[in-house]
PDB file of C-alpha atoms in Angstrom:
ATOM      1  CA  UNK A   1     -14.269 -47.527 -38.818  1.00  0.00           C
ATOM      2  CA  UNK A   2     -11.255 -45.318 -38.755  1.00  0.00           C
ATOM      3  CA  UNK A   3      -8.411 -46.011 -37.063  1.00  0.00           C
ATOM      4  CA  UNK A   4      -8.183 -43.593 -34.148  1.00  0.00           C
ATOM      5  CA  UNK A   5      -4.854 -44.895 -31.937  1.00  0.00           C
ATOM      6  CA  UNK A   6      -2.342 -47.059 -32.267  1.00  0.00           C
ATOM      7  CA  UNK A   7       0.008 -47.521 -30.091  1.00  0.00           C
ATOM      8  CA  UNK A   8       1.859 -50.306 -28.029  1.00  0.00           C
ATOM      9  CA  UNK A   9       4.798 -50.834 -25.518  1.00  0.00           C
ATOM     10  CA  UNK A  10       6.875 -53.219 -24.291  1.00  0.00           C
ATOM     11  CA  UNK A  11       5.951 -54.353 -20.413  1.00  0.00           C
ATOM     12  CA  UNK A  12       8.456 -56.195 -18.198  1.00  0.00           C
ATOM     13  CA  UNK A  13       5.922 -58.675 -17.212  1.00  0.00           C
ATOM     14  CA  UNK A  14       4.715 -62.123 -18.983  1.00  0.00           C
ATOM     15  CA  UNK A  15       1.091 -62.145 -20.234  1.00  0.00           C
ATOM     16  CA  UNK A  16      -1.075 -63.722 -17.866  1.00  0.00           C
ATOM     17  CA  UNK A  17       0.463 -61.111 -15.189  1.00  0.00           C
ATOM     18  CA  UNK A  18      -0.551 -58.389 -17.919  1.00  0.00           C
ATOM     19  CA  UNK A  19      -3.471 -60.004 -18.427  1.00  0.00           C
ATOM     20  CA  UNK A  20      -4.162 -60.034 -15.169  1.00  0.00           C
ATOM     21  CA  UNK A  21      -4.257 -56.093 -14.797  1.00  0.00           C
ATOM     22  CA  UNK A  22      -5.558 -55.631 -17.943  1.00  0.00           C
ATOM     23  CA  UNK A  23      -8.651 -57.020 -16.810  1.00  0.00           C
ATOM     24  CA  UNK A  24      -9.047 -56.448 -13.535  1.00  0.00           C
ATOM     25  CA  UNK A  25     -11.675 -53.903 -14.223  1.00  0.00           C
ATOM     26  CA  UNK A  26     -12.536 -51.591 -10.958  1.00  0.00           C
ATOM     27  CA  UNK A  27      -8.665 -51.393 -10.939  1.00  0.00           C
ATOM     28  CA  UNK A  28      -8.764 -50.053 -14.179  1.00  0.00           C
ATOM     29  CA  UNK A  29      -8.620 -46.560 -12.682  1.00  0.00           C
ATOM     30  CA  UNK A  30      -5.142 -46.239 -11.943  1.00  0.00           C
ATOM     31  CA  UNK A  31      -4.353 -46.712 -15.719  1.00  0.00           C
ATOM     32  CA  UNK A  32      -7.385 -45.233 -17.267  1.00  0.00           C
ATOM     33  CA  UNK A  33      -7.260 -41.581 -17.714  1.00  0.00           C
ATOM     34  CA  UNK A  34     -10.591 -39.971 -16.459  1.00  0.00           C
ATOM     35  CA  UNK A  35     -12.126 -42.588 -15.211  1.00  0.00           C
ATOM     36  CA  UNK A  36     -13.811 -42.942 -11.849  1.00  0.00           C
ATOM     37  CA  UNK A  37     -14.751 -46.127 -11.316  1.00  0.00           C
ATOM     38  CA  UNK A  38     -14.972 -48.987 -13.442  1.00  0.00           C
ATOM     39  CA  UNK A  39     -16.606 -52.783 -13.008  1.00  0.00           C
ATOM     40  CA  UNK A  40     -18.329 -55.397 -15.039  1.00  0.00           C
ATOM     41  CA  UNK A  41     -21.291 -58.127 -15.099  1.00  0.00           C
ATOM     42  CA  UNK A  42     -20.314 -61.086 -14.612  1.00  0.00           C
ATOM     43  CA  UNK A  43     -16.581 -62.434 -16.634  1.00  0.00           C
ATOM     44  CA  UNK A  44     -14.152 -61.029 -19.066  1.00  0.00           C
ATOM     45  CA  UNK A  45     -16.414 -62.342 -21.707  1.00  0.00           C
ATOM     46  CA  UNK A  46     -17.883 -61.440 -25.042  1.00  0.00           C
ATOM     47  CA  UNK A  47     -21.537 -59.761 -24.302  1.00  0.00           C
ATOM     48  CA  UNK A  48     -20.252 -58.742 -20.799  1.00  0.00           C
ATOM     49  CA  UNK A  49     -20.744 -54.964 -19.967  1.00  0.00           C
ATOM     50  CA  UNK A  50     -18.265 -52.870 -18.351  1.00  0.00           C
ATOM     51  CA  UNK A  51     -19.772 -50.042 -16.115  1.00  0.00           C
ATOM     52  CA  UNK A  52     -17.750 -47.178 -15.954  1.00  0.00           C
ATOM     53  CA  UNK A  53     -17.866 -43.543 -14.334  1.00  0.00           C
ATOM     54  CA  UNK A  54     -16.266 -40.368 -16.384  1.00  0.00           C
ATOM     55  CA  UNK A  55     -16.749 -36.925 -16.621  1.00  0.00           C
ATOM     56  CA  UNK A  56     -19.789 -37.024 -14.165  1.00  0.00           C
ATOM     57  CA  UNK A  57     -21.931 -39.718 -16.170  1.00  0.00           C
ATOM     58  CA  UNK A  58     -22.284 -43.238 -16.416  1.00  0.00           C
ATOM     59  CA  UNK A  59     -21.481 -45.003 -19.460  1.00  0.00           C
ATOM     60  CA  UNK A  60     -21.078 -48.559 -20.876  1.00  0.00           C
ATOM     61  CA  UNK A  61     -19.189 -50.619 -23.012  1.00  0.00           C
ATOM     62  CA  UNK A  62     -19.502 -53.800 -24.095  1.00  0.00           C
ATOM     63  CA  UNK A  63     -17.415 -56.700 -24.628  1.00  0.00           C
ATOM     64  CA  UNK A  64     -17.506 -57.902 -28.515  1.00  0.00           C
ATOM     65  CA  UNK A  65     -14.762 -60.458 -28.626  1.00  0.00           C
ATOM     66  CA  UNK A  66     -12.677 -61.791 -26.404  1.00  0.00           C
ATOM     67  CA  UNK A  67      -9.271 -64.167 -26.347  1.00  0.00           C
ATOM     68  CA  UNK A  68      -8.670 -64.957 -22.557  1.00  0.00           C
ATOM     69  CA  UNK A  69      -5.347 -63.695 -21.926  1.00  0.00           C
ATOM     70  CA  UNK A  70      -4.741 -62.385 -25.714  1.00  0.00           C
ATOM     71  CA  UNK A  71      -7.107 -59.884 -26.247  1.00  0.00           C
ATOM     72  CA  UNK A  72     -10.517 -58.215 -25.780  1.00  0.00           C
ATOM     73  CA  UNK A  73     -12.693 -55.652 -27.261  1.00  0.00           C
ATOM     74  CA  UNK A  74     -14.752 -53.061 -25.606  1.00  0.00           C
ATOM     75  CA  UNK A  75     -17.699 -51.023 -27.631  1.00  0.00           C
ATOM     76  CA  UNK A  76     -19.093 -47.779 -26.246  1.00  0.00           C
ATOM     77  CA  UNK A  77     -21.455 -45.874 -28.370  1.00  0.00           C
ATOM     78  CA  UNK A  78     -22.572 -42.400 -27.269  1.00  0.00           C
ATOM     79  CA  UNK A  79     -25.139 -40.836 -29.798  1.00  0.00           C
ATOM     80  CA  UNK A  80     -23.713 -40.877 -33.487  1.00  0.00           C
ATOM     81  CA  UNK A  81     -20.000 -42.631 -32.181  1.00  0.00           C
ATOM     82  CA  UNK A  82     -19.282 -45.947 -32.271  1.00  0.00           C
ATOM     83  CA  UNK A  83     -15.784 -46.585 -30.855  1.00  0.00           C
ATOM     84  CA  UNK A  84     -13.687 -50.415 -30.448  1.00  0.00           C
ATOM     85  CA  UNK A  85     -10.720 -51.031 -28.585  1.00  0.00           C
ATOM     86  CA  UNK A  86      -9.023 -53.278 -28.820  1.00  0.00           C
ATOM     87  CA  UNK A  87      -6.041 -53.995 -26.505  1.00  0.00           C
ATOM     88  CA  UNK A  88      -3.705 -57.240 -27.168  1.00  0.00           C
ATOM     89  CA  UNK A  89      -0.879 -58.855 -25.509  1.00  0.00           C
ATOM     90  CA  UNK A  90       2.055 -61.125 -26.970  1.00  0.00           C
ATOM     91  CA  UNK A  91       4.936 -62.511 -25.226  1.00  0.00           C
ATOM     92  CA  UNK A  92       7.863 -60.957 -25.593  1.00  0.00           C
ATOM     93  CA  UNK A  93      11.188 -62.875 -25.040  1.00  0.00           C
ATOM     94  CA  UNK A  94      10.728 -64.739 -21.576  1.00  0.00           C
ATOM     95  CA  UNK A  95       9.121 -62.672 -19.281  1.00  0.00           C
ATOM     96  CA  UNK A  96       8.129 -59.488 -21.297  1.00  0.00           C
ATOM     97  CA  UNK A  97       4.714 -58.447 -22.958  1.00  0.00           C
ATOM     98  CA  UNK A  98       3.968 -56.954 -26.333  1.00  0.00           C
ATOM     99  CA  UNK A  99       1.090 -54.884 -25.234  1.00  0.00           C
ATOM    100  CA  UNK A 100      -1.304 -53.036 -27.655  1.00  0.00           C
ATOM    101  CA  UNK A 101      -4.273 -50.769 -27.970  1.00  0.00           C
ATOM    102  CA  UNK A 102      -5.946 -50.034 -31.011  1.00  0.00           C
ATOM    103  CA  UNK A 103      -8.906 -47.821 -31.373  1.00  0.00           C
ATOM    104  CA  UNK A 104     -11.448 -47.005 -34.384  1.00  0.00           C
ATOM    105  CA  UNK A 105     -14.581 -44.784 -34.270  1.00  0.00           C
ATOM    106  CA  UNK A 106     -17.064 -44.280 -36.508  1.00  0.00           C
ATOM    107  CA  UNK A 107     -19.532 -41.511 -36.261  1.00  0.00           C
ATOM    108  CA  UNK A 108     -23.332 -40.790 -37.796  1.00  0.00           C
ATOM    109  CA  UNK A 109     -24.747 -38.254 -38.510  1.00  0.00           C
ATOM    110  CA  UNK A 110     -24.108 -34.853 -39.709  1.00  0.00           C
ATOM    111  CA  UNK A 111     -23.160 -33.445 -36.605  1.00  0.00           C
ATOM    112  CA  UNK A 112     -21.047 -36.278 -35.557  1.00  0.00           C
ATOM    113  CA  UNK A 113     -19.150 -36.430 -39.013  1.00  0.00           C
ATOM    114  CA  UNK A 114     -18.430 -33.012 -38.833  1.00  0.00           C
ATOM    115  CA  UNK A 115     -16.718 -33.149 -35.284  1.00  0.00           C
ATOM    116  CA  UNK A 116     -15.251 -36.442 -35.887  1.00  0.00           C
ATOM    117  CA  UNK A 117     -11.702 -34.895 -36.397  1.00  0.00           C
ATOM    118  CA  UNK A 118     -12.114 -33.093 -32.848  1.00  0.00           C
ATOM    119  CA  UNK A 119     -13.403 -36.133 -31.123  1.00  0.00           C
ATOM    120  CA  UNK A 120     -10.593 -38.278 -32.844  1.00  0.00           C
ATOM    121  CA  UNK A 121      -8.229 -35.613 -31.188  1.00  0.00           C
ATOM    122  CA  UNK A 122      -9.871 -35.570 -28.103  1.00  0.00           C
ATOM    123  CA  UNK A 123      -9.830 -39.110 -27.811  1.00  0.00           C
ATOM    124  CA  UNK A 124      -6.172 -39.288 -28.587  1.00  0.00           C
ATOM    125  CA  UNK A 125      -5.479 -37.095 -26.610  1.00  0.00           C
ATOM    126  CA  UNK A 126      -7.417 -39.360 -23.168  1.00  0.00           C
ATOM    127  CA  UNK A 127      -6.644 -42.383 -24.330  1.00  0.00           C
ATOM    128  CA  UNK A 128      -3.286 -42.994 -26.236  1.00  0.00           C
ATOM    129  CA  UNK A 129      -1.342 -43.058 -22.742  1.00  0.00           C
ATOM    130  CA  UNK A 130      -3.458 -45.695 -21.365  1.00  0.00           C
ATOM    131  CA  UNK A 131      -0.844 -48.509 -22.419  1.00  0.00           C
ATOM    132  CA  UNK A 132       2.356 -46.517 -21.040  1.00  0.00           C
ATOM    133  CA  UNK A 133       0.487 -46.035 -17.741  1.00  0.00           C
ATOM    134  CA  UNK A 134      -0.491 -49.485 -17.469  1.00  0.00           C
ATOM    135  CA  UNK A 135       2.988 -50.053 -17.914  1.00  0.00           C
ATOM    136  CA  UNK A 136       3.924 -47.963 -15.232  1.00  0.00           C
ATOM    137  CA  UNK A 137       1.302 -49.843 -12.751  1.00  0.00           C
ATOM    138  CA  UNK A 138       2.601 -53.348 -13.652  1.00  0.00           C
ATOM    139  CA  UNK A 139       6.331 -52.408 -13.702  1.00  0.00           C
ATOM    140  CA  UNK A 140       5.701 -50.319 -10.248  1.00  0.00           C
ATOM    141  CA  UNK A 141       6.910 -47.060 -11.528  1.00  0.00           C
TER     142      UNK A 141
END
């Protein structure tokens, strides 16, 4: 898979608040660009799915590994893309957070391989805020 973001800030919050947020899934919408609404089967767990509405359709993820209030991983394939991310959290002093996404897609196909650069934008381009606008949520900005 190639990386697609990186990215990671600094949150004025310990973990298990960030944690917290993080996975509070139908509140996922006030930090997730372009999505709708957002919930999951069951736990925060690996093989859970996470339901989520964007752009008029339905899609799904699921959970592939998961470090209760460390870090989890969501899958979502859509035809020839496969994309991960991952989002972590480390303390950070006393009452901060390290906070992290990373994402990597990998595409199949012809078609896919060809557009890959413009869906790596495009995803960029959604995504790579998420972390400085969950931020924003948890530090009430």
């Amino acid at each position: 898979m190639a990386k697609t973001i990186s990215v990671s800030e600094t949150i004025d919050a310990p973990p298990d608040r960030v944690w917290e947020v993080l996975t509070d899934w139908p509140g996922a919408v006030r930090w997730m660009n372009g999505i709708e609404s957002m919930s999951i089967e069951g736990e925060t767990v690996e093989g859970a799915r996470v339901h989520f509405f964007t752009r008029g359709q339905d899609r799904e993820s699921v959970i592939t590994h998961c470090e209760p209030g460390r870090s989890v991983t969501l899958r979502s394939q859509q035809g020839g893309v496969t994309a991960d991310y991952r989002y972590s959290i480390e303390p950070a002093g006393t009452s901060s957070s390290l906070v992290s996404l990373e994402a990597d897609c990998q595409f199949r196909g012809l078609q896919y391989l060809l557009l890959g650069p413009v869906i790596r934008l495009a995803i960029r381009r959604t995504d790579g805020g998420q972390i400085a606008a969950l931020k924003r949520v948890i530090e009430g900005r």
